[in-house]
PDB file of C-alpha atoms and ligand atoms in Angstrom:
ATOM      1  CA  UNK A   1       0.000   0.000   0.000  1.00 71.00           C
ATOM      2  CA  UNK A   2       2.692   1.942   0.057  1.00 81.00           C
ATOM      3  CA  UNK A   3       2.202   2.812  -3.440  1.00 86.00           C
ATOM      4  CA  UNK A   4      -0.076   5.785  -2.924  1.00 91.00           C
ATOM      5  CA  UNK A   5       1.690   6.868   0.155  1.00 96.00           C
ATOM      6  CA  UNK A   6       2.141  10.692  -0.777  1.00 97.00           C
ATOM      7  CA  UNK A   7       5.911  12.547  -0.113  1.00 98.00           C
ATOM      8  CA  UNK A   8       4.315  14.997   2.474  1.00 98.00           C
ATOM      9  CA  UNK A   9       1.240  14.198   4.819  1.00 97.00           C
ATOM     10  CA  UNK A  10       0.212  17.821   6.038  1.00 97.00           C
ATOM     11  CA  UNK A  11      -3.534  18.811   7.669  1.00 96.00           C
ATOM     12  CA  UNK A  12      -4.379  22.050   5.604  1.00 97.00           C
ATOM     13  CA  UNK A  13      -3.023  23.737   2.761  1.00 98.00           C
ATOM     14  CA  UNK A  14      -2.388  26.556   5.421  1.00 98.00           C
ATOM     15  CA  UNK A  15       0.539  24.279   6.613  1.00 98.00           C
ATOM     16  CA  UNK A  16       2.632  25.160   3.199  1.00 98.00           C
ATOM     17  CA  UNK A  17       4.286  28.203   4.866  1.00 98.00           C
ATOM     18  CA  UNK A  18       7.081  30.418   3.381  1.00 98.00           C
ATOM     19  CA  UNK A  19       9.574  28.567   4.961  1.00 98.00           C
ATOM     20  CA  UNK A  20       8.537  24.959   4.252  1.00 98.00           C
ATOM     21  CA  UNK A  21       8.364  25.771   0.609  1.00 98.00           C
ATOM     22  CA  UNK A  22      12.012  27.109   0.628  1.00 98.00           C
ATOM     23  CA  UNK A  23      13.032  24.052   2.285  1.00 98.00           C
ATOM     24  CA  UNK A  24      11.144  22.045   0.296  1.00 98.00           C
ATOM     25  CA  UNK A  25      12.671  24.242  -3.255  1.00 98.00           C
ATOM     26  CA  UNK A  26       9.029  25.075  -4.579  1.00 98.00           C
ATOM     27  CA  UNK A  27       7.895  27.328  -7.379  1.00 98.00           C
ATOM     28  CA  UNK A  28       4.818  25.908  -9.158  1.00 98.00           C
ATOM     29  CA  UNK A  29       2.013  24.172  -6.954  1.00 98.00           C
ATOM     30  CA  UNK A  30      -0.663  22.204  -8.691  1.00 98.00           C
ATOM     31  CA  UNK A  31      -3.845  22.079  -6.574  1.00 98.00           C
ATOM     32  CA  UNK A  32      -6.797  19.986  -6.619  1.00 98.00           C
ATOM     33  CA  UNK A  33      -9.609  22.376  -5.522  1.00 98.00           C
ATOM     34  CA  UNK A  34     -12.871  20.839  -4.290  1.00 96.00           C
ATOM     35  CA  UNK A  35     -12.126  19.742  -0.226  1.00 95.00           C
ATOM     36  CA  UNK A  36      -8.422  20.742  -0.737  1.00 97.00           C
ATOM     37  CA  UNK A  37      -8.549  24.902  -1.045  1.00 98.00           C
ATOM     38  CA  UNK A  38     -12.202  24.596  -0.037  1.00 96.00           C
ATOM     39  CA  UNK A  39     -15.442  23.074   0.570  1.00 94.00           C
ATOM     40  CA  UNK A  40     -17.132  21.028  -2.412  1.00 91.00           C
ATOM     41  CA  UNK A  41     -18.185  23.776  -4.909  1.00 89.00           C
ATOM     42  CA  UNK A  42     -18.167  26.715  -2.420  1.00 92.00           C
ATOM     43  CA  UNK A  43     -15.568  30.057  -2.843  1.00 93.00           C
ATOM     44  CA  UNK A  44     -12.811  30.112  -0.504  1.00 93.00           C
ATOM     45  CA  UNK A  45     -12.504  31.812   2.682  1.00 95.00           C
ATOM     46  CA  UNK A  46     -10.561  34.570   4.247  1.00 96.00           C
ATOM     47  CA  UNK A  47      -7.440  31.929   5.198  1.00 97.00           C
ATOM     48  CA  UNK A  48      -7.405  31.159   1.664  1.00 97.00           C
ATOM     49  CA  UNK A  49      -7.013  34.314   0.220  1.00 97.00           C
ATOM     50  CA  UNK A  50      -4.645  35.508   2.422  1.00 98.00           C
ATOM     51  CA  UNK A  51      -2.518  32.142   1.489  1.00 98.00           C
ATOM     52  CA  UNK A  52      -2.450  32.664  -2.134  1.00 98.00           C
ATOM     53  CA  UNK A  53      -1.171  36.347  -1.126  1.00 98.00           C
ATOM     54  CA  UNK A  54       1.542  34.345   0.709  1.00 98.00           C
ATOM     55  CA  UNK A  55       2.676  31.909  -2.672  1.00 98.00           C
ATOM     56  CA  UNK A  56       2.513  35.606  -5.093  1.00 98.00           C
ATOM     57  CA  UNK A  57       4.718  37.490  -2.375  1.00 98.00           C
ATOM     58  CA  UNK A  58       7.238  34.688  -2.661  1.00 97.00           C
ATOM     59  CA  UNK A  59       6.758  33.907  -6.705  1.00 98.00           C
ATOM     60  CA  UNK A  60       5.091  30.746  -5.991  1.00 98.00           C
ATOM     61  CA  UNK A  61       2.581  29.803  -9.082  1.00 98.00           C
ATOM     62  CA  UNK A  62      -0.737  28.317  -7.882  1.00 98.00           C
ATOM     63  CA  UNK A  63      -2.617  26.176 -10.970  1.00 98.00           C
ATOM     64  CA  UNK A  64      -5.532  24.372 -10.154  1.00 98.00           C
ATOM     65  CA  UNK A  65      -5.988  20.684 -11.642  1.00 98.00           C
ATOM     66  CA  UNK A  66      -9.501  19.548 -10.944  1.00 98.00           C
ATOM     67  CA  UNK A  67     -11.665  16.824 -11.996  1.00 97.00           C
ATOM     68  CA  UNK A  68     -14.430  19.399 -11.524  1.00 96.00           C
ATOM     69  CA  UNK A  69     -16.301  21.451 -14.501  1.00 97.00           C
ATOM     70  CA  UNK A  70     -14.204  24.217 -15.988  1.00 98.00           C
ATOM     71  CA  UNK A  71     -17.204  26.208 -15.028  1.00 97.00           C
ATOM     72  CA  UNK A  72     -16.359  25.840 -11.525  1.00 97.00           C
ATOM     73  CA  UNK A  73     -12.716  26.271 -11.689  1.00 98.00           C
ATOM     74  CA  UNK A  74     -13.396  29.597 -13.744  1.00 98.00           C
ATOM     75  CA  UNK A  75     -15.717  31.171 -10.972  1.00 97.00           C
ATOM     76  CA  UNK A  76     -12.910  29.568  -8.188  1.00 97.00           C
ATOM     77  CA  UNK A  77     -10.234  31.169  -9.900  1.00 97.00           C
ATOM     78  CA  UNK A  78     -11.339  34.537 -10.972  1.00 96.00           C
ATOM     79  CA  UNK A  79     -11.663  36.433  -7.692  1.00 95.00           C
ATOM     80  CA  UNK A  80      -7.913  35.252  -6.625  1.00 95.00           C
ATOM     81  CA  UNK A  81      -6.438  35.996 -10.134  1.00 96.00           C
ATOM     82  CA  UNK A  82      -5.084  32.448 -10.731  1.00 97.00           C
ATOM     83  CA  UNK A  83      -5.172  29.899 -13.379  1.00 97.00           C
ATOM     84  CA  UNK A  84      -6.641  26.844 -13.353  1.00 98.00           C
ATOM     85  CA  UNK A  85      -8.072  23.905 -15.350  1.00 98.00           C
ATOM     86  CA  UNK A  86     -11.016  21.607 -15.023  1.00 98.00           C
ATOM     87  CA  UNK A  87     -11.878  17.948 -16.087  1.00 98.00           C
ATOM     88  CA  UNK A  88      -8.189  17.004 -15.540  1.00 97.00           C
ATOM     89  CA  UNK A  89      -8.689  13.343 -15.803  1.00 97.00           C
ATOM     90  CA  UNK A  90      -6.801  12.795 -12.844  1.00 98.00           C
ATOM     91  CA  UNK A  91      -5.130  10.446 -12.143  1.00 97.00           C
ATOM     92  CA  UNK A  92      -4.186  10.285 -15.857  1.00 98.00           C
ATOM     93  CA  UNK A  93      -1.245  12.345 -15.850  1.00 98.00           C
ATOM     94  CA  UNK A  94      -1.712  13.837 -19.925  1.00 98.00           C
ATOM     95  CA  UNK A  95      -3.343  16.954 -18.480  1.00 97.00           C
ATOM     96  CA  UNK A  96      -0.850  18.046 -15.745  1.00 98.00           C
ATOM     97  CA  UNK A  97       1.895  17.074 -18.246  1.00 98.00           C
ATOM     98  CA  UNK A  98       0.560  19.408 -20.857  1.00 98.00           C
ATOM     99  CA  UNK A  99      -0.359  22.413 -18.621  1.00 97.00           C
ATOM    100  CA  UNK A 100       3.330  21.995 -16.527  1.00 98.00           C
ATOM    101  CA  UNK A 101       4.662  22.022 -20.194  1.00 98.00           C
ATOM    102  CA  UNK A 102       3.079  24.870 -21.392  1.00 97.00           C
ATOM    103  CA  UNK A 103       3.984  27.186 -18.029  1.00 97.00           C
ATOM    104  CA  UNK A 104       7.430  26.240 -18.119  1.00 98.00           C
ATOM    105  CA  UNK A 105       6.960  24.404 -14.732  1.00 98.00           C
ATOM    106  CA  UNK A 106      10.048  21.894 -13.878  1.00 98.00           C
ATOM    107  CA  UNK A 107       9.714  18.468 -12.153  1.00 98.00           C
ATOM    108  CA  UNK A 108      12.053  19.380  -9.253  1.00 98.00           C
ATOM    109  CA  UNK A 109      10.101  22.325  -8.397  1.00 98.00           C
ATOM    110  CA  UNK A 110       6.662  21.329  -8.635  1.00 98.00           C
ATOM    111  CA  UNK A 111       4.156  19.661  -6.487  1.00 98.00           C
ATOM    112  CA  UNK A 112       0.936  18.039  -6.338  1.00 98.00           C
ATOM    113  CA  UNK A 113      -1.895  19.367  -3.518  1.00 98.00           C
ATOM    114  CA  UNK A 114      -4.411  17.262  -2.606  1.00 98.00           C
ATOM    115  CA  UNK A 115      -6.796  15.425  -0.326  1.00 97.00           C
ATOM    116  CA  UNK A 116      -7.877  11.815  -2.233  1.00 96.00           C
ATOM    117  CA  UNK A 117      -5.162   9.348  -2.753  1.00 96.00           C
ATOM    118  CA  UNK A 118      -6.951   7.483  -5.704  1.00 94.00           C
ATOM    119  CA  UNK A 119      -7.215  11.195  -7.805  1.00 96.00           C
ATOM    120  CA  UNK A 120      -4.870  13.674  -6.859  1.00 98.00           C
ATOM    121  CA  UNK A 121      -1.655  11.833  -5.264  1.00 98.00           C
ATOM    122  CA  UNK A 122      -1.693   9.237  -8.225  1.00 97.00           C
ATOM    123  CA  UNK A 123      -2.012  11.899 -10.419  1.00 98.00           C
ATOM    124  CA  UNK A 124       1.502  13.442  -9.029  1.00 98.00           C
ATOM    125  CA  UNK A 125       2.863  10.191  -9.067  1.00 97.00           C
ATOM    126  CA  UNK A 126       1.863   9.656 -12.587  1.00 97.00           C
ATOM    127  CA  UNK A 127       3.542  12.715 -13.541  1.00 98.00           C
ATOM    128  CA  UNK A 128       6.429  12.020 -11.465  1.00 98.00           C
ATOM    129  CA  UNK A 129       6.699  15.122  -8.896  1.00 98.00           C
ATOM    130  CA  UNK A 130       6.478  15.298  -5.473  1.00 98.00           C
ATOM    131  CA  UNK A 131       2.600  14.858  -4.051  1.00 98.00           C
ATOM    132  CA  UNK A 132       1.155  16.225  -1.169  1.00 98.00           C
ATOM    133  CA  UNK A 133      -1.845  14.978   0.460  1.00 98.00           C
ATOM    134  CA  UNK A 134      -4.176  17.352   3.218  1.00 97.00           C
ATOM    135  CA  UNK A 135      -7.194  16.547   5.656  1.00 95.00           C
ATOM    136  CA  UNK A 136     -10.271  17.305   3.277  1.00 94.00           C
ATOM    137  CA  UNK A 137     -12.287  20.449   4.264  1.00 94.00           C
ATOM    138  CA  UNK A 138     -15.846  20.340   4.321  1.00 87.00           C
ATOM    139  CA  UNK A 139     -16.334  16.768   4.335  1.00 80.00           C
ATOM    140  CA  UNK A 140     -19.638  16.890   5.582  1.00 78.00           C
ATOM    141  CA  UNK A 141     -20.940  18.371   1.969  1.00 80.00           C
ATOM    142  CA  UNK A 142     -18.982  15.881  -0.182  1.00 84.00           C
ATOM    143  CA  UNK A 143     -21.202  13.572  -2.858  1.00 84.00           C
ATOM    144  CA  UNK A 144     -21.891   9.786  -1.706  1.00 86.00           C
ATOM    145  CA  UNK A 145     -19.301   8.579  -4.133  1.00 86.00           C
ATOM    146  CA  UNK A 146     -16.539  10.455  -2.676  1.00 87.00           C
ATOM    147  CA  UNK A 147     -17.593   9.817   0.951  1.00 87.00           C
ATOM    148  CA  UNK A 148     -17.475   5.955  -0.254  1.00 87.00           C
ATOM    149  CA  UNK A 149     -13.703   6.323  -1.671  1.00 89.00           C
ATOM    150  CA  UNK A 150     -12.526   7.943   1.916  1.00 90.00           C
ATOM    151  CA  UNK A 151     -13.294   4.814   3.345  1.00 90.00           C
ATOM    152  CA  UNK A 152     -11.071   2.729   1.157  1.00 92.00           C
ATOM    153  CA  UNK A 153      -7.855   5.785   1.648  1.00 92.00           C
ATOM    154  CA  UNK A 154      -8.669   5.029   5.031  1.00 91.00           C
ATOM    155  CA  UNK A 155      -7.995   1.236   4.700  1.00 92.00           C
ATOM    156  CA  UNK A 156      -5.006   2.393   2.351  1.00 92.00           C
ATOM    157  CA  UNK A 157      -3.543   5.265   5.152  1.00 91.00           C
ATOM    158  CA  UNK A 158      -3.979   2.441   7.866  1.00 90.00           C
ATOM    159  CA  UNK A 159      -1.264   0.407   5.928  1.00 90.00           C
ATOM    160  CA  UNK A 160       1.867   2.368   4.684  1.00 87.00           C
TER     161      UNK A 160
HETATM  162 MG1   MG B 201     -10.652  17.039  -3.804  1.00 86.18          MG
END
């Protein structure tokens, strides 16, 4: 199981501070955004603006990669002034590849964000950069299907 184990286990996105992601040598971040950066289909809040402040102060490039409609990602997006990109295919990795290729972003310095292990972290994985999985937010308003998958990560997180 440890297959899907991610490189970095961290409870909210909030935990990606200044320092960690000089440590950690980061300049692009791909994001999932639904129960990552905030509840299923709702804006963000105040914590999340004032983290994507954070990544632009320090020349960190946010992109969100969701399975979600493009719809959604456009109306998530707008208000911050970030890019992003919807029905992803994740964990297919074509769509990351493509989008990392076309903004220049390098495999050294880029991560994956995300809270499901069977989407997001294989996704990273697929590409081949480093993934990092967070605590989902909001769970109480996610669909039936996801709330199904959680319990399998569970079985998964319970054996790595
Ligand atoms: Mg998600």
């Amino acid at each position: 199981m440890k297959f899907f184990k991610p490189d970095f286990e961290l409870h909210h996105f909030s935990d990606i501070t200044k320092e960690w992601l000089e440590k950690n040598n980061v300049q692009t971040i791909f994001s999932d955004l639904d129960s990552t950066l905030a509840t299923h289909d709702q804006p963000g809040d105040d914590e999340l603006i004032d983290w994507i402040q954070m990544l632009k102060n320090n020349g960190v490039q946010l992109v969100i990669a969701s399975n979600n409609s493009q719809g959604r990602v456009d109306r998530f997006c707008e208000p911050h002034g970030i890019i992003g990109f919807g029905k992803c295919k994740k964990p297919s990795a074509s769509e990351v590849r493509k989008h990392m290729n076309t903004l220049g972003a390098k495999d050294d310095t880029t991560l994956f964000l995300g809270d499901q292990l069977f989407t997001d972290i294989w996704c990273g994985k697929n590409v081949g950069i480093r993934t990092v999985l967070v605590n989902p937010i909001g769970q109480e308003h996610e669909p039936i299907q996801i709330v199904f998958k959680r319990k399998i990560e569970n079985w998964i997180k319970k054996r790595w």
